[in-house]
Amino acid sequence: MTQLHVQEKSVPVLEIENLSQRFGGLTAIANFNIALGENDLTGLIGPNGAGKTTVFNLVSGFYQPSEGEIRIGGTPIAKLKPHQVTAMGVARTFQNIRLWSDMTVLDNIRVAQHYRLGYGFFHSILRSKTYQQREAEITKEANNLLEVFDLIRYRDEFPGNLPYGTQRKLEIARALSVHPKLLLLDEPAAGLNSNDIQDLIRLIRWIHNTFDVSIWMIEHHMDVMMELCNHIKVIDFGETIAEGSPEEIRKHPAVISAYLGDDTL
Amino acid sequence: MLRRYSVHMFLALLGFVLVYLAYNELVNLYILSILMFMGVNIILSASLNLVNGYMGEFSCGHAGFMCVGAYVSSMLGVLLFAKDKVFGLPLLSPEFALYAFPVLIFAGGVAAAFAGLLVAIPSYKTRGDYLAIITIAANYIIISGIENISYIGGSRGFMGMKRLIRSMEDVVDLPWMLIWVFLFTIFSIWILRRYLSSTFGKGVSAICQDEVAAEIMSVNTNKIKTITFMLSSGLAGIAGGLFAYILGYVNPGSFNILKSTEVLVMVYLGGMGSLSGSVLSAIFFTVLLEVLRPLQIIKWVVIPLLLIILMQFRPEGIMGNRELGDIFPWLKRFYRFK
């Protein structure tokens, strides 16, 4: 009995095996492997164009991998559409903020619960019992989420009117509204000032402690990564060049040469 | 209480006044037909606004779906309830026409909704200008298809629907066409409002504003697109059916690209993503067309010119993407806007 329990626990949230992605003749990702457990906080770094966002696009189902397999909680996601992958518990944010600009903050959170609306077109026309009940639940949940994220006062605002840092926060809140098991953050600190970055670090740590979610993030700000992650993977030109704890990565010669260039010319 | 039922009461009153005026022949047939075309135009512009305004696609083949609805409901009606040289004697007694009429119109709508798949399926992979070209192609396919079926009259058209209207009036003497147009117009706006104000339907706006974000935040974009295109073309089909019965005669030529353009003008005039804008502009545009009728063919110089002026000075249309309640806050006293 205990053994079964342990076994269940040990299925990684995300497993990537021998993943390769080629665009025409260009190999964007080569032989990528990773396994993320529950409640991990992992980093993915690399110079520009290294293929970091491509990995995220593959995991969220935007591309079909040329080779290899991605499994979410043990289930392969091959041939699934992005919205189906999201429904399995993978949420993400984007490098450039992608909120719905003409929808209120509340609606942004509500619409992101689309996969578990539990009603369809005819319910929405007839305003059935199911519809009313689910709408009330969705609104309540969205309000709760805004409350814990301290965004409730912006409820009826449009995202464009919010400060940049708050928009980031809202995008993360929206991602969490899909109840993810895995949260992918693509450069959450991009475009933030140093004050906002400190807030972001606190926010991510708080999410990590509060929600039952494994976080995987891409970031260029090394201080953010050093502070948050317990494991970092480094890729360059699609190849994994190093992985380990932040301390190990900081001193790793391959990482230093990838970032600063090779002086042995 | 007042806020809850104000619109119901207003519409009931409006309907009653219209029927009263028509029944006692206080307005002439010309005015009456303009009123009915207003209803048809409201349905057309509101349903096209769903795709062009709310979903942000550019459909310019709306008249094609109208055509499908018009032909299906009129052929079915004539086949079942009227004596005709194509279909011969009616299959059912003409007295039932009154009760079956909504079913006929709905049948046209359903057929048009399925014709909408012609655009919905390509929209999974294409969008923007490329999809616009597909919609024009769909419009042409439908028109040319019908023009080439000589059994139903080909390009000469199809008639016999007036008999149905007369048999309705024989059963109960009321201006039935006016009543049906009125009811179907309300029905169309009602269905669009409910769809668009539900969280499910807000997926449409999510697609418009950022399709990638919509897909990644678990909105099944293909499903929403299919439903939206089918709903839009289905309502166009309903409008087409009503149009056919008002005229008593249909021919494919009246559903060509010019008709689609007319509907587009109404949508842009009213404001993208504003249902009340669509309603207002449909009313305004119908009146405008009639006022400019003495100009005859010059009309089609003046109206496009108006469009150029509109795009120059008020590109967002009459209402922008706002609804009546945003512009006249005092209306909120009478009605809860969603």
Coordinates of C-alpha atoms in Angstrom, one line a residue:
Chain A
M1 CA 0.0 0.0 0.0
T2 CA 2.7 2.4 1.0
Q3 CA 4.8 1.3 -1.9
L4 CA 1.9 2.1 -4.3
H5 CA 1.6 5.5 -2.8
V6 CA 5.3 6.1 -3.3
Q7 CA 5.1 5.0 -6.9
E8 CA 2.2 7.4 -7.6
K9 CA 4.2 10.2 -6.1
S10 CA 7.2 9.4 -8.2
V11 CA 5.6 10.0 -11.6
P12 CA 7.2 13.3 -12.7
V13 CA 5.0 16.2 -13.6
L14 CA 6.9 16.6 -16.8
E15 CA 9.2 14.2 -18.6
I16 CA 11.0 15.0 -21.8
E17 CA 13.0 12.3 -23.5
N18 CA 15.4 12.7 -26.4
L19 CA 13.5 15.7 -27.7
S20 CA 14.6 17.2 -31.0
Q21 CA 13.1 19.9 -33.1
R22 CA 14.2 20.8 -36.6
F23 CA 12.9 23.7 -38.7
G24 CA 13.9 22.8 -42.2
G25 CA 17.7 22.3 -41.9
L26 CA 18.0 24.1 -38.6
T27 CA 18.2 22.1 -35.5
A28 CA 16.6 24.2 -32.8
I29 CA 16.6 21.6 -30.1
A30 CA 18.8 18.5 -30.0
N31 CA 18.4 15.6 -27.7
F32 CA 16.8 17.4 -24.8
N33 CA 16.0 15.5 -21.6
I34 CA 14.5 16.6 -18.3
A35 CA 12.3 15.4 -15.6
L36 CA 10.5 17.8 -13.3
G37 CA 9.0 16.5 -10.0
E38 CA 6.1 18.0 -8.0
N39 CA 6.9 21.3 -6.5
D40 CA 10.2 21.8 -8.3
L41 CA 11.5 25.2 -9.2
T42 CA 13.7 24.7 -12.2
G43 CA 15.4 27.2 -14.5
L44 CA 16.3 27.1 -18.1
I45 CA 18.9 29.5 -19.4
G46 CA 21.0 30.1 -22.4
P47 CA 22.1 32.8 -24.7
N48 CA 19.7 34.4 -27.2
G49 CA 18.5 32.1 -29.8
A50 CA 19.5 29.0 -27.8
G51 CA 16.1 27.4 -28.2
K52 CA 14.6 28.0 -24.8
T53 CA 11.2 29.3 -26.0
T54 CA 11.1 26.5 -28.5
V55 CA 11.2 24.0 -25.6
F56 CA 8.3 25.8 -24.0
N57 CA 6.4 25.9 -27.3
L58 CA 6.9 22.1 -27.6
V59 CA 5.8 21.5 -24.1
S60 CA 2.7 23.6 -24.5
G61 CA 1.8 21.7 -27.7
F62 CA 2.4 24.5 -30.2
Y63 CA 4.9 22.5 -32.2
Q64 CA 4.9 18.8 -32.8
P65 CA 8.4 17.5 -31.9
S66 CA 10.5 16.1 -34.8
E67 CA 11.8 13.4 -32.4
G68 CA 11.4 12.3 -28.8
E69 CA 8.5 12.3 -26.4
I70 CA 7.0 14.7 -23.9
R71 CA 4.9 13.3 -21.1
I72 CA 2.8 15.3 -18.6
G73 CA 2.1 13.3 -15.5
G74 CA 3.0 10.2 -17.4
T75 CA 0.7 10.8 -20.4
P76 CA 2.3 11.6 -23.8
I77 CA 1.1 14.8 -25.3
A78 CA 1.9 13.9 -29.0
K79 CA -0.9 15.0 -31.4
L80 CA -2.7 17.1 -28.7
K81 CA -3.7 20.6 -29.4
P82 CA -2.4 23.4 -27.1
H83 CA -5.7 23.8 -25.4
Q84 CA -5.9 20.1 -24.6
V85 CA -2.3 20.2 -23.2
T86 CA -3.4 23.2 -21.0
A87 CA -6.4 21.2 -19.8
M88 CA -3.9 18.5 -18.7
G89 CA -2.4 21.1 -16.3
V90 CA 0.2 23.0 -18.2
A91 CA -0.1 26.8 -18.0
R92 CA 2.4 29.4 -19.3
T93 CA 3.1 33.0 -19.6
F94 CA 4.8 34.8 -22.5
Q95 CA 7.9 36.8 -23.0
N96 CA 5.8 39.7 -24.3
I97 CA 2.7 40.0 -22.2
R98 CA -0.3 38.4 -23.9
L99 CA -3.3 39.5 -21.9
W100 CA -6.6 40.1 -23.7
S101 CA -6.5 43.9 -23.8
D102 CA -10.2 44.6 -24.4
M103 CA -11.5 42.4 -21.7
T104 CA -11.6 43.4 -18.1
V105 CA -9.2 41.9 -15.6
L106 CA -12.0 39.7 -14.2
D107 CA -12.9 38.4 -17.7
N108 CA -9.3 37.7 -18.4
I109 CA -9.3 35.3 -15.5
R110 CA -12.8 33.9 -16.2
V111 CA -12.1 33.1 -19.9
A112 CA -9.0 31.2 -18.9
Q113 CA -11.2 28.6 -17.2
H114 CA -12.7 27.7 -20.5
Y115 CA -11.7 24.0 -20.5
R116 CA -13.7 23.3 -17.4
L117 CA -16.7 25.5 -18.1
G118 CA -18.9 22.4 -18.2
Y119 CA -21.5 23.9 -20.4
G120 CA -21.7 24.7 -24.1
F121 CA -23.4 26.8 -26.7
F122 CA -27.0 25.8 -25.9
H123 CA -26.6 26.2 -22.2
S124 CA -25.3 29.7 -22.8
I125 CA -28.3 30.6 -24.9
L126 CA -30.9 29.0 -22.7
R127 CA -29.2 30.2 -19.5
S128 CA -29.8 26.8 -17.9
K129 CA -29.3 25.8 -14.3
T130 CA -25.9 24.4 -15.2
Y131 CA -25.0 27.6 -16.9
Q132 CA -26.0 29.8 -14.0
Q133 CA -24.3 27.6 -11.4
R134 CA -21.1 27.3 -13.3
E135 CA -20.9 31.0 -14.2
A136 CA -21.4 31.8 -10.5
E137 CA -18.6 29.4 -9.5
I138 CA -16.3 30.7 -12.2
T139 CA -16.8 34.3 -11.1
K140 CA -16.3 33.4 -7.5
E141 CA -13.1 31.5 -8.3
A142 CA -11.8 34.4 -10.4
N143 CA -12.6 36.8 -7.6
N144 CA -10.8 34.6 -5.1
L145 CA -7.8 34.4 -7.3
L146 CA -7.7 38.2 -7.8
E147 CA -8.1 38.6 -4.0
V148 CA -5.1 36.4 -3.1
F149 CA -3.0 38.1 -5.8
D150 CA -4.0 41.5 -4.4
L151 CA -5.4 42.5 -7.8
I152 CA -9.1 42.7 -6.8
R153 CA -9.1 46.5 -7.0
Y154 CA -8.3 46.3 -10.7
R155 CA -11.2 43.9 -11.3
D156 CA -13.1 46.0 -13.7
E157 CA -10.1 47.8 -15.3
F158 CA -8.7 46.9 -18.7
P159 CA -5.2 45.3 -18.5
G160 CA -3.7 48.1 -20.7
N161 CA -4.3 50.6 -18.0
L162 CA -2.3 48.7 -15.4
P163 CA 1.4 49.3 -14.7
Y164 CA 3.7 46.8 -16.5
G165 CA 4.7 44.9 -13.4
T166 CA 1.0 44.5 -12.5
Q167 CA 0.3 43.2 -16.0
R168 CA 2.9 40.5 -15.4
K169 CA 1.4 39.6 -12.1
L170 CA -2.0 39.4 -13.8
E171 CA -0.7 37.2 -16.5
I172 CA 0.7 34.8 -13.9
A173 CA -2.6 34.9 -12.0
R174 CA -4.4 34.0 -15.3
A175 CA -2.0 31.1 -15.9
L176 CA -2.8 29.8 -12.4
S177 CA -6.5 30.0 -13.0
V178 CA -6.2 26.9 -15.2
H179 CA -5.2 24.9 -12.1
P180 CA -1.8 23.9 -13.5
K181 CA 0.4 21.1 -12.3
L182 CA 3.2 22.7 -14.3
L183 CA 3.7 26.5 -14.7
L184 CA 6.0 27.7 -17.5
L185 CA 7.3 31.2 -17.0
D186 CA 8.9 32.7 -20.1
E187 CA 11.2 35.5 -19.0
P188 CA 8.9 36.9 -16.3
A189 CA 11.4 39.6 -15.3
A190 CA 11.8 41.0 -18.8
G191 CA 11.1 44.7 -18.9
L192 CA 10.8 45.1 -15.2
N193 CA 12.8 47.5 -13.0
S194 CA 14.8 46.3 -10.1
N195 CA 12.0 47.1 -7.6
D196 CA 9.5 45.1 -9.6
I197 CA 12.1 42.3 -9.9
Q198 CA 12.3 42.0 -6.1
D199 CA 8.5 41.8 -6.0
L200 CA 8.5 39.2 -8.7
I201 CA 11.0 37.1 -6.8
R202 CA 8.7 37.3 -3.8
L203 CA 5.7 36.5 -5.9
I204 CA 7.2 33.4 -7.5
R205 CA 8.4 32.1 -4.2
W206 CA 5.0 32.7 -2.7
I207 CA 3.3 30.8 -5.5
H208 CA 5.8 28.0 -5.1
N209 CA 4.9 27.8 -1.4
T210 CA 1.2 28.3 -1.7
F211 CA 0.1 26.4 -4.9
D212 CA 0.7 22.8 -5.6
V213 CA 2.6 23.5 -8.8
S214 CA 6.0 22.8 -10.4
I215 CA 7.5 25.9 -11.9
W216 CA 9.9 25.9 -14.8
M217 CA 11.2 29.3 -15.8
I218 CA 13.3 30.9 -18.5
E219 CA 15.1 34.0 -17.4
H220 CA 18.1 36.2 -18.3
H221 CA 18.4 37.9 -14.9
M222 CA 20.8 35.6 -13.2
D223 CA 20.1 37.0 -9.8
V224 CA 16.5 35.9 -10.1
M225 CA 17.6 32.4 -11.1
M226 CA 20.2 32.2 -8.3
E227 CA 17.7 33.3 -5.7
L228 CA 14.8 31.0 -6.8
C229 CA 15.8 27.9 -8.6
N230 CA 17.1 24.7 -7.1
H231 CA 18.1 23.3 -10.4
I232 CA 19.2 25.0 -13.6
K233 CA 19.6 23.7 -17.1
V234 CA 21.7 25.6 -19.7
I235 CA 21.3 25.2 -23.4
D236 CA 23.1 26.7 -26.3
F237 CA 22.3 26.2 -30.0
G238 CA 19.7 23.6 -28.9
E239 CA 22.3 21.4 -27.0
T240 CA 22.4 21.0 -23.3
I241 CA 25.7 22.3 -22.2
A242 CA 25.4 22.2 -18.4
E243 CA 23.0 21.5 -15.6
G244 CA 23.1 21.5 -11.8
S245 CA 22.6 23.8 -8.8
P246 CA 22.9 27.6 -9.3
E247 CA 26.3 27.5 -7.7
E248 CA 27.6 24.9 -10.0
I249 CA 26.2 26.7 -13.1
R250 CA 27.8 29.9 -12.1
K251 CA 31.3 28.4 -12.1
H252 CA 30.7 26.0 -15.1
P253 CA 33.3 26.7 -17.8
A254 CA 31.0 25.8 -20.7
V255 CA 28.4 28.3 -19.4
I256 CA 30.9 31.1 -19.0
S257 CA 32.2 30.5 -22.5
A258 CA 28.7 30.4 -24.0
Y259 CA 27.8 33.7 -22.4
L260 CA 31.0 35.5 -22.6
G261 CA 32.4 34.0 -25.8
D262 CA 35.4 31.8 -26.2
D263 CA 38.8 33.5 -25.8
T264 CA 40.8 30.6 -27.0
L265 CA 40.5 31.8 -30.6
Chain B
M1 CA -38.9 45.2 -11.5
L2 CA -38.8 48.0 -14.0
R3 CA -35.2 47.4 -14.8
R4 CA -35.8 43.7 -15.3
Y5 CA -38.8 43.9 -17.7
S6 CA -38.3 47.4 -19.3
V7 CA -37.0 46.0 -22.5
H8 CA -39.7 43.3 -22.7
M9 CA -42.3 45.9 -22.2
F10 CA -40.8 48.3 -24.7
L11 CA -40.6 45.6 -27.3
A12 CA -44.1 44.3 -26.6
L13 CA -45.4 47.9 -27.0
L14 CA -43.4 48.5 -30.2
G15 CA -44.6 45.2 -31.7
F16 CA -48.2 46.0 -30.8
V17 CA -48.0 49.5 -32.3
L18 CA -46.5 48.2 -35.5
V19 CA -49.1 45.5 -35.9
Y20 CA -51.9 47.9 -35.0
L21 CA -50.6 50.4 -37.7
A22 CA -50.3 47.7 -40.3
Y23 CA -53.6 46.0 -39.5
N24 CA -55.6 49.2 -39.7
E25 CA -53.7 50.2 -42.8
L26 CA -52.5 53.5 -41.2
V27 CA -49.2 53.1 -42.9
N28 CA -49.0 52.2 -46.6
L29 CA -47.4 49.1 -48.0
Y30 CA -44.3 50.9 -49.0
I31 CA -43.5 52.0 -45.4
L32 CA -44.4 48.6 -44.2
S33 CA -41.9 46.9 -46.6
I34 CA -39.2 49.3 -45.4
L35 CA -39.9 48.4 -41.8
M36 CA -39.6 44.8 -42.7
F37 CA -36.4 45.2 -44.6
M38 CA -35.1 47.1 -41.5
G39 CA -35.7 43.9 -39.5
V40 CA -33.9 41.8 -42.1
N41 CA -31.0 44.3 -42.2
I42 CA -30.7 44.3 -38.4
I43 CA -30.4 40.5 -38.4
L44 CA -27.8 40.7 -41.2
S45 CA -25.6 43.4 -39.7
A46 CA -25.8 42.0 -36.1
S47 CA -24.8 38.5 -37.3
L48 CA -22.0 39.7 -39.5
N49 CA -20.8 41.9 -36.6
L50 CA -20.3 38.6 -34.6
V51 CA -17.7 37.5 -37.1
N52 CA -16.2 40.8 -38.2
G53 CA -16.5 42.8 -35.1
Y54 CA -16.3 40.4 -32.2
M55 CA -14.1 37.7 -33.7
G56 CA -12.0 40.0 -35.7
E57 CA -12.2 38.0 -38.9
F58 CA -13.1 39.6 -42.2
S59 CA -16.0 37.9 -43.8
C60 CA -17.4 39.4 -47.0
G61 CA -19.6 36.6 -48.2
H62 CA -22.5 37.1 -45.9
A63 CA -25.0 37.3 -48.7
G64 CA -24.1 33.8 -49.8
F65 CA -25.4 32.3 -46.6
M66 CA -28.5 34.6 -46.8
C67 CA -29.1 33.0 -50.2
V68 CA -28.9 29.5 -48.9
G69 CA -31.5 30.4 -46.2
A70 CA -33.7 32.1 -48.7
Y71 CA -33.8 29.2 -51.2
V72 CA -34.1 26.5 -48.6
S73 CA -37.0 28.1 -46.7
S74 CA -38.9 29.2 -49.8
M75 CA -38.5 25.9 -51.6
L76 CA -39.6 24.0 -48.5
G77 CA -42.5 26.3 -48.0
V78 CA -43.7 26.1 -51.6
L79 CA -43.2 22.3 -51.7
L80 CA -45.3 21.8 -48.6
F81 CA -47.9 24.5 -48.7
A82 CA -48.4 26.1 -52.1
K83 CA -49.4 25.0 -55.6
D84 CA -46.5 25.6 -57.9
K85 CA -45.4 24.6 -61.4
V86 CA -42.1 23.2 -60.1
F87 CA -43.3 21.1 -57.2
G88 CA -47.0 20.7 -58.2
L89 CA -49.7 20.4 -55.6
P90 CA -48.8 21.1 -52.0
L91 CA -48.0 18.1 -49.8
L92 CA -49.8 19.5 -46.8
S93 CA -52.9 21.7 -46.4
P94 CA -52.1 25.4 -46.8
E95 CA -53.8 26.2 -43.5
F96 CA -50.9 24.8 -41.6
A97 CA -48.5 27.3 -43.3
L98 CA -49.1 29.7 -40.4
Y99 CA -47.9 27.3 -37.8
A100 CA -45.1 25.9 -39.8
F101 CA -43.7 29.2 -40.9
P102 CA -41.1 29.5 -38.1
V103 CA -40.0 26.0 -38.8
L104 CA -39.5 26.9 -42.5
I105 CA -37.4 29.9 -41.6
F106 CA -35.4 27.9 -39.0
A107 CA -34.8 25.2 -41.7
G108 CA -33.3 27.9 -43.9
G109 CA -31.2 29.0 -41.0
V110 CA -29.9 25.5 -40.2
A111 CA -29.1 24.9 -43.9
A112 CA -27.2 28.2 -44.0
A113 CA -25.4 27.3 -40.8
F114 CA -24.1 24.2 -42.4
A115 CA -23.1 26.2 -45.5
G116 CA -21.1 28.3 -43.0
L117 CA -18.8 25.3 -42.5
L118 CA -17.5 26.3 -46.0
V119 CA -15.8 29.2 -44.2
A120 CA -15.5 27.8 -40.7
I121 CA -13.2 24.9 -41.6
P122 CA -10.7 26.9 -43.6
S123 CA -10.6 29.4 -40.7
Y124 CA -8.8 26.8 -38.5
K125 CA -5.6 27.4 -40.5
T126 CA -6.1 30.8 -42.2
R127 CA -7.1 34.2 -41.0
G128 CA -7.2 37.8 -42.0
D129 CA -7.0 38.7 -45.6
Y130 CA -6.7 35.1 -46.7
L131 CA -9.9 34.1 -45.0
A132 CA -11.6 37.1 -46.5
I133 CA -10.8 35.7 -50.0
I134 CA -12.2 32.4 -48.9
T135 CA -15.4 34.1 -47.9
I136 CA -15.7 35.8 -51.3
A137 CA -15.1 32.4 -52.9
A138 CA -17.8 30.9 -50.8
N139 CA -20.2 33.6 -51.8
Y140 CA -19.5 32.9 -55.5
I141 CA -19.8 29.1 -55.1
I142 CA -23.2 29.4 -53.6
I143 CA -24.6 31.9 -56.1
S144 CA -23.2 30.2 -59.1
G145 CA -24.3 26.8 -57.8
I146 CA -27.9 28.0 -57.6
E147 CA -27.7 29.8 -60.9
N148 CA -26.9 26.5 -62.5
I149 CA -29.7 24.5 -61.1
S150 CA -32.4 25.1 -63.7
Y151 CA -34.9 23.0 -61.9
I152 CA -35.4 25.7 -59.3
G153 CA -35.3 28.5 -61.9
G154 CA -31.6 29.1 -62.3
S155 CA -30.7 32.7 -62.6
R156 CA -34.4 33.6 -63.3
G157 CA -35.2 32.9 -59.7
F158 CA -37.9 31.1 -57.8
M159 CA -41.3 32.3 -56.8
G160 CA -44.6 31.3 -55.3
M161 CA -44.0 32.4 -51.7
K162 CA -46.8 35.0 -51.9
R163 CA -49.3 32.2 -51.9
L164 CA -48.1 31.1 -48.6
I165 CA -48.4 34.5 -47.1
R166 CA -51.9 34.8 -48.4
S167 CA -52.9 31.4 -47.0
M168 CA -51.5 32.5 -43.6
E169 CA -53.7 35.6 -43.8
D170 CA -56.7 33.5 -44.7
V171 CA -56.4 31.6 -41.5
V172 CA -56.0 34.6 -39.2
D173 CA -56.2 38.0 -40.7
L174 CA -53.1 39.7 -39.4
P175 CA -50.1 41.3 -41.1
W176 CA -48.2 38.0 -40.6
M177 CA -44.9 38.9 -42.4
L178 CA -44.4 42.0 -40.2
I179 CA -45.0 39.9 -37.1
W180 CA -42.6 37.2 -38.1
V181 CA -39.9 39.6 -39.1
F182 CA -40.3 41.5 -35.8
L183 CA -40.1 38.2 -33.8
F184 CA -37.1 36.8 -35.7
T185 CA -35.3 40.1 -35.3
I186 CA -35.7 40.0 -31.6
F187 CA -34.8 36.4 -31.5
S188 CA -31.5 37.1 -33.4
I189 CA -30.4 39.9 -31.1
W190 CA -31.4 37.9 -28.1
I191 CA -29.4 34.9 -29.1
L192 CA -26.4 37.0 -30.0
R193 CA -26.5 38.9 -26.7
R194 CA -26.7 35.7 -24.6
Y195 CA -24.0 34.0 -26.6
L196 CA -21.6 37.0 -26.3
S197 CA -22.2 37.7 -22.7
S198 CA -21.5 34.2 -21.5
T199 CA -18.0 33.2 -20.5
F200 CA -18.2 30.6 -23.2
G201 CA -18.9 33.2 -25.8
K202 CA -16.2 35.5 -24.5
G203 CA -13.9 33.0 -26.1
V204 CA -14.8 34.8 -29.3
S205 CA -13.3 38.1 -28.0
A206 CA -10.3 36.2 -26.7
I207 CA -9.7 34.8 -30.2
C208 CA -10.0 38.3 -31.6
Q209 CA -7.6 39.9 -29.2
D210 CA -4.9 37.2 -29.1
E211 CA -5.6 33.9 -30.7
V212 CA -2.4 32.3 -29.4
A213 CA -3.2 33.4 -25.8
A214 CA -6.7 32.0 -26.3
E215 CA -5.5 28.6 -27.4
I216 CA -2.9 28.5 -24.6
M217 CA -5.4 29.5 -22.0
S218 CA -7.5 26.4 -22.8
V219 CA -10.0 28.0 -25.2
N220 CA -10.8 25.4 -27.9
T221 CA -10.4 28.0 -30.7
N222 CA -11.5 25.7 -33.5
K223 CA -14.7 24.8 -31.7
I224 CA -15.4 28.5 -31.0
K225 CA -14.7 29.5 -34.6
T226 CA -17.0 26.7 -35.9
I227 CA -19.9 27.7 -33.6
T228 CA -19.4 31.4 -34.3
F229 CA -19.3 31.0 -38.1
M230 CA -22.3 28.7 -38.0
L231 CA -24.3 31.0 -35.7
S232 CA -23.4 34.0 -37.9
S233 CA -24.3 32.3 -41.2
G234 CA -27.3 30.6 -39.6
L235 CA -28.8 34.0 -38.7
A236 CA -28.0 35.3 -42.1
G237 CA -30.0 32.3 -43.4
I238 CA -32.9 33.3 -41.2
A239 CA -32.7 36.9 -42.6
G240 CA -32.5 35.4 -46.1
G241 CA -35.7 33.3 -45.5
L242 CA -37.6 36.4 -44.3
F243 CA -36.2 38.4 -47.2
A244 CA -37.5 35.9 -49.7
Y245 CA -41.0 35.8 -48.1
I246 CA -41.2 39.6 -48.0
L247 CA -40.4 39.9 -51.7
G248 CA -42.3 36.7 -52.6
Y249 CA -39.6 36.0 -55.1
V250 CA -35.9 35.2 -55.0
N251 CA -33.1 35.1 -57.5
P252 CA -29.5 34.4 -57.0
G253 CA -28.5 37.9 -58.4
S254 CA -29.8 39.6 -55.3
F255 CA -27.4 37.8 -53.1
N256 CA -24.2 38.8 -54.9
I257 CA -21.1 40.4 -53.5
L258 CA -22.8 43.8 -53.7
K259 CA -25.3 42.7 -51.1
S260 CA -22.5 41.4 -48.9
T261 CA -20.8 44.8 -49.2
E262 CA -24.0 46.5 -48.2
V263 CA -24.0 44.4 -45.0
L264 CA -20.4 45.2 -44.4
V265 CA -21.1 48.9 -44.7
M266 CA -23.8 48.5 -42.0
V267 CA -21.4 46.8 -39.7
Y268 CA -18.7 49.4 -40.1
L269 CA -21.1 52.2 -39.9
G270 CA -22.5 50.9 -36.6
G271 CA -19.2 50.1 -35.0
M272 CA -17.3 46.8 -34.8
G273 CA -18.2 44.8 -31.7
S274 CA -21.3 46.8 -30.8
L275 CA -24.6 45.1 -31.1
S276 CA -26.6 48.3 -30.5
G277 CA -24.4 50.0 -33.1
S278 CA -25.4 47.3 -35.6
V279 CA -29.1 47.7 -34.9
L280 CA -28.9 51.5 -35.2
S281 CA -26.9 51.5 -38.3
A282 CA -29.1 48.9 -40.0
I283 CA -32.1 51.2 -39.3
F284 CA -30.2 54.2 -40.4
F285 CA -28.9 52.6 -43.5
T286 CA -32.2 51.2 -44.6
V287 CA -33.8 54.6 -44.3
L288 CA -30.8 56.2 -46.1
L289 CA -31.2 53.8 -49.1
E290 CA -34.8 54.8 -49.4
V291 CA -34.1 58.5 -49.1
L292 CA -31.5 58.3 -51.8
R293 CA -33.7 56.2 -54.1
P294 CA -34.5 59.2 -56.3
L295 CA -30.8 59.4 -57.2
Q296 CA -31.2 55.9 -58.7
I297 CA -27.9 54.5 -59.9
I298 CA -26.0 57.6 -58.5
K299 CA -27.0 56.1 -55.1
W300 CA -24.0 53.8 -55.5
V301 CA -21.7 56.7 -55.9
V302 CA -23.1 58.5 -52.9
I303 CA -23.1 55.6 -50.4
P304 CA -19.5 54.5 -51.0
L305 CA -18.5 58.1 -50.8
L306 CA -20.2 58.3 -47.4
L307 CA -18.2 55.3 -46.4
I308 CA -14.9 57.0 -47.4
I309 CA -15.9 60.0 -45.3
L310 CA -16.8 57.8 -42.4
M311 CA -13.5 55.9 -42.5
Q312 CA -11.7 59.2 -42.6
F313 CA -13.4 61.0 -39.8
R314 CA -14.9 58.3 -37.6
P315 CA -13.2 55.0 -38.4
E316 CA -14.7 53.3 -35.3
G317 CA -18.3 53.8 -36.6
I318 CA -21.2 55.4 -34.8
M319 CA -20.8 53.5 -31.6
G320 CA -17.2 52.3 -31.6
N321 CA -17.2 49.1 -29.7
R322 CA -19.4 50.5 -27.0
E323 CA -23.1 49.7 -26.4
L324 CA -25.9 52.1 -25.8
G325 CA -25.5 51.8 -22.0
D326 CA -22.0 53.1 -22.2
I327 CA -23.0 56.2 -24.2
F328 CA -26.2 57.1 -22.3
P329 CA -25.6 56.1 -18.7
W330 CA -29.1 57.2 -17.8
L331 CA -30.4 54.2 -19.7
K332 CA -28.9 52.1 -16.9
R333 CA -31.7 53.3 -14.7
F334 CA -34.1 51.3 -16.9
Y335 CA -32.0 48.4 -17.8
R336 CA -29.3 46.2 -16.4
F337 CA -26.6 46.0 -19.1
K338 CA -24.5 42.9 -19.2

